[in-house]
mmCIF file of C-alpha atoms in Angstrom:
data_model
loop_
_atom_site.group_PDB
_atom_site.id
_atom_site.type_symbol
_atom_site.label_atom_id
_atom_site.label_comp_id
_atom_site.label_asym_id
_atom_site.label_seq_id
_atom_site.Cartn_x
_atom_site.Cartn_y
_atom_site.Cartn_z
ATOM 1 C CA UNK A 1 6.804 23.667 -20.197
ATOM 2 C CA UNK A 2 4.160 21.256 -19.553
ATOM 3 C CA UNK A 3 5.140 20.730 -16.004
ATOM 4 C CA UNK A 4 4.700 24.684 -15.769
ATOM 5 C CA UNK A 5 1.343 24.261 -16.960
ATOM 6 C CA UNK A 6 0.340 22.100 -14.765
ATOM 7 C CA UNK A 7 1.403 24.191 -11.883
ATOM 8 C CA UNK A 8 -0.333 27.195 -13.148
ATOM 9 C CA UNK A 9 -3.536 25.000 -13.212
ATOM 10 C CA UNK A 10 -3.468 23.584 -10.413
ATOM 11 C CA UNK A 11 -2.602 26.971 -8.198
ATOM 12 C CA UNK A 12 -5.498 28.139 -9.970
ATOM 13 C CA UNK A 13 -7.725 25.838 -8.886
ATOM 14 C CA UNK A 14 -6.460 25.740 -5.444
ATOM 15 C CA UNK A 15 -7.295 29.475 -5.381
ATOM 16 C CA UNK A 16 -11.209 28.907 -6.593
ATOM 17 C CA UNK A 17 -11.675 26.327 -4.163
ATOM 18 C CA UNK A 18 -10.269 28.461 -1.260
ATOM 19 C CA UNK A 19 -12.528 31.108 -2.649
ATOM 20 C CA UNK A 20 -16.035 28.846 -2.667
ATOM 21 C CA UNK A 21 -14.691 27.862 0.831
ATOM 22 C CA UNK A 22 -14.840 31.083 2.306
ATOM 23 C CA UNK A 23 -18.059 31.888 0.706
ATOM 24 C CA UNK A 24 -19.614 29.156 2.309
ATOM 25 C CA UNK A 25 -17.993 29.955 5.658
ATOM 26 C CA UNK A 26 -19.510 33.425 5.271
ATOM 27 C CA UNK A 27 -22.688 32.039 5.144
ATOM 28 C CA UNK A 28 -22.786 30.017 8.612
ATOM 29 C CA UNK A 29 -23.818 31.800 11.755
ATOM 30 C CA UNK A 30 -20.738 30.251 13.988
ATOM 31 C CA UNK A 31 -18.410 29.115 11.191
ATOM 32 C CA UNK A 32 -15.142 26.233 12.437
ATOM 33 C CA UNK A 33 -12.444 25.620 10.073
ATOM 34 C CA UNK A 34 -10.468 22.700 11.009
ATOM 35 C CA UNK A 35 -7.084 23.330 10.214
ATOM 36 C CA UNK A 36 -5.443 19.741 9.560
ATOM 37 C CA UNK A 37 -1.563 19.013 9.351
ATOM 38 C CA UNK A 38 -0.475 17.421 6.665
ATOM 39 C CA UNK A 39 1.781 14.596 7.385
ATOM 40 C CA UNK A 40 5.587 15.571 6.660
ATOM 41 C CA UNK A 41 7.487 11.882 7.129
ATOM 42 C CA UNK A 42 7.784 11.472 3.282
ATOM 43 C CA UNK A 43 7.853 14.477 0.798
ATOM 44 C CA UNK A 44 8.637 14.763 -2.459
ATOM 45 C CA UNK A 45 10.719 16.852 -3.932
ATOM 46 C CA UNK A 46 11.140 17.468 -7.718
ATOM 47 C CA UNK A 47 10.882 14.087 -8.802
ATOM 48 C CA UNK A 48 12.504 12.854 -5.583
ATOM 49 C CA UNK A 49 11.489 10.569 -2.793
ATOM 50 C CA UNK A 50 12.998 9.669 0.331
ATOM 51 C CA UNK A 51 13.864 6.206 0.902
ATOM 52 C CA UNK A 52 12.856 4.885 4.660
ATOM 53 C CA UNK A 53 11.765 1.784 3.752
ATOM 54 C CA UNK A 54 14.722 0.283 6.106
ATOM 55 C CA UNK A 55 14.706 2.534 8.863
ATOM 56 C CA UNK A 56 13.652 1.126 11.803
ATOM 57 C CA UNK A 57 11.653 4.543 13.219
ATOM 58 C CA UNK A 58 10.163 7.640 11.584
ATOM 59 C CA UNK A 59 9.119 9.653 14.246
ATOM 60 C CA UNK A 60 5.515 10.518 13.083
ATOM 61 C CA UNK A 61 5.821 14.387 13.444
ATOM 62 C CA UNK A 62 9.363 14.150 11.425
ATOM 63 C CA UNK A 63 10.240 15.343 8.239
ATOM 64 C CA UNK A 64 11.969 13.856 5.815
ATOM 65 C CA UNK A 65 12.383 15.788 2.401
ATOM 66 C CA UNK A 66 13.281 14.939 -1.112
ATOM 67 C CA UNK A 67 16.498 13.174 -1.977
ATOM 68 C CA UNK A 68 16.828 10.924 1.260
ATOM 69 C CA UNK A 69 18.197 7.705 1.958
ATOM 70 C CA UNK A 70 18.023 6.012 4.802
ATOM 71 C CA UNK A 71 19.674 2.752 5.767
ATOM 72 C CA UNK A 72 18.550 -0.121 7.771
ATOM 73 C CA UNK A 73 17.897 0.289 11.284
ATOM 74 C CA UNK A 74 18.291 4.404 11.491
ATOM 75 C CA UNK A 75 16.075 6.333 13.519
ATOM 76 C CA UNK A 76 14.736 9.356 12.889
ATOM 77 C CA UNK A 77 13.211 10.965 16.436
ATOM 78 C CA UNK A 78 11.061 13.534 16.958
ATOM 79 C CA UNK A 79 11.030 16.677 15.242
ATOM 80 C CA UNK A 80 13.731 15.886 13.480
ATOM 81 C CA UNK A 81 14.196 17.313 9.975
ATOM 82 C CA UNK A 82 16.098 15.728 7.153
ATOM 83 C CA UNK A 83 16.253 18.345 3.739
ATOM 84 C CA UNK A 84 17.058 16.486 0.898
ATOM 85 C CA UNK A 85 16.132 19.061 -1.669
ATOM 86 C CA UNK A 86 19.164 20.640 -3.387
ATOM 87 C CA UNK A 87 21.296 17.761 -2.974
ATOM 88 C CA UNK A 88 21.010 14.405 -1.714
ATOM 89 C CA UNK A 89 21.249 12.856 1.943
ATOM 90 C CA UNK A 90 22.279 9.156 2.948
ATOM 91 C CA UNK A 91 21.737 8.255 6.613
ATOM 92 C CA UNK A 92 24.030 4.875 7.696
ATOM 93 C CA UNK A 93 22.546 1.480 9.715
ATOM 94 C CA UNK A 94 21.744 2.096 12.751
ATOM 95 C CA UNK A 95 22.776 5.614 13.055
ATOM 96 C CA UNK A 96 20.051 8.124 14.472
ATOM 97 C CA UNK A 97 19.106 11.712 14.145
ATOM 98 C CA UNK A 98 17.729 13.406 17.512
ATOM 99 C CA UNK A 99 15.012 15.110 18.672
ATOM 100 C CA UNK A 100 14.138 18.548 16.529
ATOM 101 C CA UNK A 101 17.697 17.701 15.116
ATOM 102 C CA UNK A 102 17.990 19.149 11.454
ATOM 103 C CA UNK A 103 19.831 17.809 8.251
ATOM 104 C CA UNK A 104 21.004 19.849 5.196
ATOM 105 C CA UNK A 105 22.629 19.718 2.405
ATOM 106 C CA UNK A 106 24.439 22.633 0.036
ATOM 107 C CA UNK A 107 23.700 23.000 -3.455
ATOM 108 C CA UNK A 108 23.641 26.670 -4.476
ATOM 109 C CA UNK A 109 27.200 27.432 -2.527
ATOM 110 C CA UNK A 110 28.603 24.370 -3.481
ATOM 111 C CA UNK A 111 27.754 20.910 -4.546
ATOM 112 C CA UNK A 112 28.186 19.545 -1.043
ATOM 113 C CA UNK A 113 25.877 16.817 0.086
ATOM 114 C CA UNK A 114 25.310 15.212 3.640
ATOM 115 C CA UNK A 115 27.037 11.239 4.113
ATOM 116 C CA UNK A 116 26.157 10.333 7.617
ATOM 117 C CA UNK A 117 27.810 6.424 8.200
ATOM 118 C CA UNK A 118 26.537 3.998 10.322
ATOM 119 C CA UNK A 119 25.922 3.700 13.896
ATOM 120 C CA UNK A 120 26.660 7.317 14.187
ATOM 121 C CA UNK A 121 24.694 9.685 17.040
ATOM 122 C CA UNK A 122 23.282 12.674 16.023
ATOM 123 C CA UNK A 123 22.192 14.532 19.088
ATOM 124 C CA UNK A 124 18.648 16.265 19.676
ATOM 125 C CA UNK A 125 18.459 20.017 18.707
ATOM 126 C CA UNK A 126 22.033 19.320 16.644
ATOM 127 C CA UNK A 127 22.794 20.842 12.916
ATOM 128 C CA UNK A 128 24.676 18.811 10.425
ATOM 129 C CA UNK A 129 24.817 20.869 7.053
ATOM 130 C CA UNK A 130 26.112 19.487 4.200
ATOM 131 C CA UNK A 131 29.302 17.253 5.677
ATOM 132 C CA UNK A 132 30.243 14.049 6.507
ATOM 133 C CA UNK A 133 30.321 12.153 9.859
ATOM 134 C CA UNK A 134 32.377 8.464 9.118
ATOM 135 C CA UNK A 135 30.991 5.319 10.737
ATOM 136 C CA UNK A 136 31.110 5.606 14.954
ATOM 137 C CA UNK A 137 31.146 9.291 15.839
ATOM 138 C CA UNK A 138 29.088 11.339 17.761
ATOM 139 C CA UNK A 139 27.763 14.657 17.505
ATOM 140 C CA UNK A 140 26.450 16.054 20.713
ATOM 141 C CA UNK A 141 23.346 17.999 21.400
ATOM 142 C CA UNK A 142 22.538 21.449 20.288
ATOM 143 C CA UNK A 143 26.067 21.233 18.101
ATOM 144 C CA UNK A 144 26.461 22.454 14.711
ATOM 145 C CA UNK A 145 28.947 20.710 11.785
ATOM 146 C CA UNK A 146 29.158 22.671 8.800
ATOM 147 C CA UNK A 147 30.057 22.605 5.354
ATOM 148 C CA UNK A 148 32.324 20.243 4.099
ATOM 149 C CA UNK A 149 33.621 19.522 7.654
ATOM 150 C CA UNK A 150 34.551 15.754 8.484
ATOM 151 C CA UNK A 151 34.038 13.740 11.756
ATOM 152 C CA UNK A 152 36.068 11.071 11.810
ATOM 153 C CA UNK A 153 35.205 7.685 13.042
ATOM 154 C CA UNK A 154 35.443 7.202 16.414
ATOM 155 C CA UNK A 155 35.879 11.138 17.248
ATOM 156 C CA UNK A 156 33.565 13.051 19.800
ATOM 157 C CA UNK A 157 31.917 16.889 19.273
ATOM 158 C CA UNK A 158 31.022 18.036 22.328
ATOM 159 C CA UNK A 159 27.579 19.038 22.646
ATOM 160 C CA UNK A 160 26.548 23.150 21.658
ATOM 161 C CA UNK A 161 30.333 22.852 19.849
ATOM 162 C CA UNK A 162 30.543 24.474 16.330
ATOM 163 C CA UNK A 163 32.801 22.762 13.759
ATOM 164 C CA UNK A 164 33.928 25.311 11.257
ATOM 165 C CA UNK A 165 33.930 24.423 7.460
ATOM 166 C CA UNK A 166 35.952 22.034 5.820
ATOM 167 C CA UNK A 167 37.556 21.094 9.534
ATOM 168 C CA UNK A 168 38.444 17.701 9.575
ATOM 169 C CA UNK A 169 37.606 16.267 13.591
ATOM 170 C CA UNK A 170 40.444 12.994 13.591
ATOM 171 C CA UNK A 171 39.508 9.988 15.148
ATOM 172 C CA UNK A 172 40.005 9.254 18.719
ATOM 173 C CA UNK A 173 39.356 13.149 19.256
ATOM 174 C CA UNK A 174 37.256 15.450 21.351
ATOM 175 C CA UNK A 175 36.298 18.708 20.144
ATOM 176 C CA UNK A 176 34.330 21.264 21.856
ATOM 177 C CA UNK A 177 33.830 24.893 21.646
ATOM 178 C CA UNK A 178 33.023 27.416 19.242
ATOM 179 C CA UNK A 179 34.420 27.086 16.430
ATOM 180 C CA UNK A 180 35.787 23.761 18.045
ATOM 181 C CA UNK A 181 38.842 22.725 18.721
ATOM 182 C CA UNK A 182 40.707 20.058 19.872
ATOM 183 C CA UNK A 183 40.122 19.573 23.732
ATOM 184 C CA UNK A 184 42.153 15.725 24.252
ATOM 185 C CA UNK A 185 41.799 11.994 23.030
ATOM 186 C CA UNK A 186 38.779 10.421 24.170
ATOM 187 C CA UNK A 187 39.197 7.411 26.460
ATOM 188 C CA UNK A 188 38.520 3.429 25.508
ATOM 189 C CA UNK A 189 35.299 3.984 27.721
ATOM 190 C CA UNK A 190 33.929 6.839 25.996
ATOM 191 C CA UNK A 191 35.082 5.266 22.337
ATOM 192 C CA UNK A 192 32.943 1.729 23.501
ATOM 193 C CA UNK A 193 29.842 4.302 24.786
ATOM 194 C CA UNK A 194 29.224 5.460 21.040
ATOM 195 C CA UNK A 195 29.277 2.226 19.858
ATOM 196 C CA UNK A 196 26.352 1.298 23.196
ATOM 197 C CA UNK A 197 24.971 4.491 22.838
ATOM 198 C CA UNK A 198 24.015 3.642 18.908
ATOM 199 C CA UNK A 199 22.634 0.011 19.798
ATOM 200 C CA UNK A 200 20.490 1.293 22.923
ATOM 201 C CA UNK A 201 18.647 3.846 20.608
ATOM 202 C CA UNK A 202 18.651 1.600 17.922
ATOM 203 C CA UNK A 203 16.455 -0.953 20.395
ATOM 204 C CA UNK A 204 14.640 2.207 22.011
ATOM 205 C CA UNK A 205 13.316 3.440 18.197
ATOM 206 C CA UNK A 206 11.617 0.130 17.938
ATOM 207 C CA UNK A 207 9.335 0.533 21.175
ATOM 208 C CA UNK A 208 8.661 3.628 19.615
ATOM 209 C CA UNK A 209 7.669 2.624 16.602
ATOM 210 C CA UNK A 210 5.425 -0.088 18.015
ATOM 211 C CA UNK A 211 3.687 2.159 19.876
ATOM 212 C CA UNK A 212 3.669 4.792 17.582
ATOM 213 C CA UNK A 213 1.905 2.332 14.451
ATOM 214 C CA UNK A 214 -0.800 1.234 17.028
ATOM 215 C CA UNK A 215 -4.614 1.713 15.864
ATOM 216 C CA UNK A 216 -7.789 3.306 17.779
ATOM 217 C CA UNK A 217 -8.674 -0.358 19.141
ATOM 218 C CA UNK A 218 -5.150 -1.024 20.083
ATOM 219 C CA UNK A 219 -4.915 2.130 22.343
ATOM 220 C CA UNK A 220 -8.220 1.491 23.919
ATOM 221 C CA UNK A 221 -7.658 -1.857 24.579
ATOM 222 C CA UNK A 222 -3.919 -0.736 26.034
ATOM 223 C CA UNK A 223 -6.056 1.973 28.511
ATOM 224 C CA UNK A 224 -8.260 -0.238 29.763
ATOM 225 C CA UNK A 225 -5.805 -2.737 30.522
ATOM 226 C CA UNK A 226 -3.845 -0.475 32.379
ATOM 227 C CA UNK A 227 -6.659 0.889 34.386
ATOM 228 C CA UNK A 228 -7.829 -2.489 35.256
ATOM 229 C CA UNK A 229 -3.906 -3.137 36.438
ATOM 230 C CA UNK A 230 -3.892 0.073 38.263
ATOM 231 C CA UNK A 231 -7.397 0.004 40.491
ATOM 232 C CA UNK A 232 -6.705 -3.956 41.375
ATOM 233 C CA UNK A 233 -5.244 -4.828 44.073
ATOM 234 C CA UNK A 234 -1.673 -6.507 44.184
ATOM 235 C CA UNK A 235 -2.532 -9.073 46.657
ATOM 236 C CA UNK A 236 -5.922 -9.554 45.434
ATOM 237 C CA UNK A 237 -5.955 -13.206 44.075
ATOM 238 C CA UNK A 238 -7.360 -12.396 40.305
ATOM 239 C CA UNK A 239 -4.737 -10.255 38.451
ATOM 240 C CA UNK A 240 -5.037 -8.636 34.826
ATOM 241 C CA UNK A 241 -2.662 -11.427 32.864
ATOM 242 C CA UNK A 242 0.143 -10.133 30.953
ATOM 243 C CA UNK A 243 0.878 -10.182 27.839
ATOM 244 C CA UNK A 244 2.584 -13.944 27.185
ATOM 245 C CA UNK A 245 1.220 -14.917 29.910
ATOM 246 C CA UNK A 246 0.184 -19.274 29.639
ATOM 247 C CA UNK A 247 -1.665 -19.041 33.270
ATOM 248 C CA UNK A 248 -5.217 -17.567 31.869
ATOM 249 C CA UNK A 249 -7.318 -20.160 33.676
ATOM 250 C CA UNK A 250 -5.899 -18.634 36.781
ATOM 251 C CA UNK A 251 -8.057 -15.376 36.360
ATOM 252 C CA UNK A 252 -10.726 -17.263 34.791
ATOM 253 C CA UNK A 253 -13.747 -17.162 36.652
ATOM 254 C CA UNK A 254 -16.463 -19.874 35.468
ATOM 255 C CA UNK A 255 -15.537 -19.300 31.422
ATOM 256 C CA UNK A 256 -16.070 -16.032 31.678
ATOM 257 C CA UNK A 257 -12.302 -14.298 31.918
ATOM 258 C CA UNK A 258 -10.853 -11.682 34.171
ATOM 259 C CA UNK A 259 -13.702 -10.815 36.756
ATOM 260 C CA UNK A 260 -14.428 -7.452 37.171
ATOM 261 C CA UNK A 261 -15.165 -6.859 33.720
ATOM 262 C CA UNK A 262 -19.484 -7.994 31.942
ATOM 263 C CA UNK A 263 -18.813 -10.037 28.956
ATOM 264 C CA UNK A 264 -21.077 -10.919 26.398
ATOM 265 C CA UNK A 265 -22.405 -14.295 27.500
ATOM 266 C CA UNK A 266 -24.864 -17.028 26.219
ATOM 267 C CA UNK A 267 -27.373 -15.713 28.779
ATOM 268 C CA UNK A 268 -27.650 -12.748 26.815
ATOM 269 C CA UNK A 269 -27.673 -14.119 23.329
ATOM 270 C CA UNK A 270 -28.200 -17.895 23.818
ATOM 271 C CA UNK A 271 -28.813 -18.908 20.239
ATOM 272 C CA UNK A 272 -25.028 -17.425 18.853
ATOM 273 C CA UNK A 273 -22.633 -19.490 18.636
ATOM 274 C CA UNK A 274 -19.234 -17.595 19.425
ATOM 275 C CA UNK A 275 -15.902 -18.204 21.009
ATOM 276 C CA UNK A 276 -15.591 -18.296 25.032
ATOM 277 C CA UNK A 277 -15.258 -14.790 25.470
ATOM 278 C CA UNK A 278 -11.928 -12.963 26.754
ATOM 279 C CA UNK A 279 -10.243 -9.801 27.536
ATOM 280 C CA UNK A 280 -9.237 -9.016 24.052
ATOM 281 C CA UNK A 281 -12.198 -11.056 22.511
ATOM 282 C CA UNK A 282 -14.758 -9.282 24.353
ATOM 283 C CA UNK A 283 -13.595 -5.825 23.243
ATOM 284 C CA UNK A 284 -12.607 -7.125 19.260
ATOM 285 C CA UNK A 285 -16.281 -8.441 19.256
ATOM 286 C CA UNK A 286 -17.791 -5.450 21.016
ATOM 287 C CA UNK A 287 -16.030 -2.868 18.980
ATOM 288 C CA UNK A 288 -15.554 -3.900 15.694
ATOM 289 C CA UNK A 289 -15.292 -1.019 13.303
ATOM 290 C CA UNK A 290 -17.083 -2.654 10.459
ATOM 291 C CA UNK A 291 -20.166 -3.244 12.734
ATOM 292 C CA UNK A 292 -19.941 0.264 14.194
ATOM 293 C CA UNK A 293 -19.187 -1.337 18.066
ATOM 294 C CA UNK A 294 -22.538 -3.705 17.669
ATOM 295 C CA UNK A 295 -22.461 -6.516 20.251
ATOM 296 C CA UNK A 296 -21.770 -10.073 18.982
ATOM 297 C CA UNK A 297 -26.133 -11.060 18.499
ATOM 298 C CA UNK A 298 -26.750 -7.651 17.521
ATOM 299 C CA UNK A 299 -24.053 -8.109 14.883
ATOM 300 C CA UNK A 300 -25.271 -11.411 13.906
ATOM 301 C CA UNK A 301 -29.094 -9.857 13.259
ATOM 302 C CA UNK A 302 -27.597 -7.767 11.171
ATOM 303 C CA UNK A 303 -25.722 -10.148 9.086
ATOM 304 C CA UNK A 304 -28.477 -12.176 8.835
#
């Protein structure tokens, strides 16, 4: 009851502050509403939270919904939708869930919810609706395995294949079609690919998530690196070093790093003492968010 309350408050409120909103839209000669997107990789769902703590990528514009678990090393690529809400999910080590790939579960028609085991390949644009795929499968792309249906480990669904309900794919089995049926027994080759095919996206989703966690500084300082890579010359003696690379002094030219580049030197600020500058030095001084981008002495004045 109090729950309900709340609700009816808060929808309420919501509706007042819309109103004021457009009131003071109405008011502005050229009115812009920004429409922001809230982000969808963790949402709660009557008292339920997904669990992703372990997985190894969340694809930022993914969705993961209510009564989710997710074990270590999954992936969960973009698009991708995972619906906890009327039952629960569990997503195995290392499996993955493609590209605008969805997840369900059954509740209403049947208390039927979705066990996905580990190192298992979901394929992009595929549905998997409240059944079970055992450790090693693989469901292809664009295919669809419904309720209380079971894909055994090491079996194959061919991709845009539909596996009726409460089918059971055995293992060592290709199934294709609509509804699917048995086509033959996958070969050793194709049985070893899942297996590969699990551990290369596994390794893939944490690029991805490296990239994807990187910060406004991080980017810029990636673009200009790669644009000072790009316009330089390959035989020209002074090279952009890479990253791990022990051989700075080669591109150093008279303390003051990579040439091509106007560093913040003691010519310009003679009386602050600072570090030699360098390629990422020179841009962490320059652009420091908590001094608004101020150069290194201008910085310092204001400290002071």
């Amino acid at each position: 009851m109090l729950n309900q309350a709340k609700t009816a408050v808060g929808m309420a409120a919501r509706r007042v502050g819309r109103s004021l909103d457009g009131m003071g839209a109405a008011l502005e000669t050229h009115p812009y509403t920004e429409k922001l997107l809230a982000s969808t990789r963790s949402v709660g769902h009557k008292g339920k939270v997904p669990s992703t703590a372990q997985a190894s990528f969340v694809a930022p514009n993914a969705s993961v919904i209510g009564d989710v678990k997710v074990g270590e090393g999954a992936s969960l690529w973009y698009g991708s939708v995972v619906r906890g809400d009327v039952n629960h999910v569990v997503i195995g080590a290392g499996s993955s869930v493609g590209d605008s790939a969805v997840v369900h579960v059954a509740g209403l028609a049947g208390n039927k919810p979705t066990i996905v085991g580990n190192n298992v390949v979901i394929g992009p644009r595929a549905t998997i609706h409240a059944c079970t795929l055992k450790d090693d499968c693989m469901v292809g792309a664009g295919a669809t395995v419904m309720d209380g249906a079971t894909v055994s480990s090491g079996a194959m669904v061919a991709p845009g294949a539909t596996v009726s309900p409460n089918i059971t794919v055995p293992t060592g089995q290709l199934w294709a079609g609509t509804p699917a049926v048995y086509v033959r027994d996958i070969s050793e080759l194709e049985a070893a690919s899942i297996v590969t095919t699990a551990a290369e996206t596994q390794a893939l989703s944490l690029a991805h998530a490296s990239e994807c966690e990187k910060g406004p500084l991080e980017i810029e300082l990636d673009e200009r690196k790669w644009d000072e890579k790009a316009s330089r010359d390959p035989t020209y003696v002074f090279q952009v070093p890479e990253e791990g690379d022990d051989n700075l002094a080669y591109n150093d030219v008279e303390g003051q790093g990579v040439p091509g580049r106007v560093f913040n030197t003691n010519l310009r600020s003679p009386d602050v003492e600072y570090e030699p500058p360098t390629y990422e030095g020179d841009m962490a001084a320059g652009n420091d968010a908590e001094e608004g981008g101020k150069m290194p002495h201008v910085a310092a004045e204001a400290k002071a």
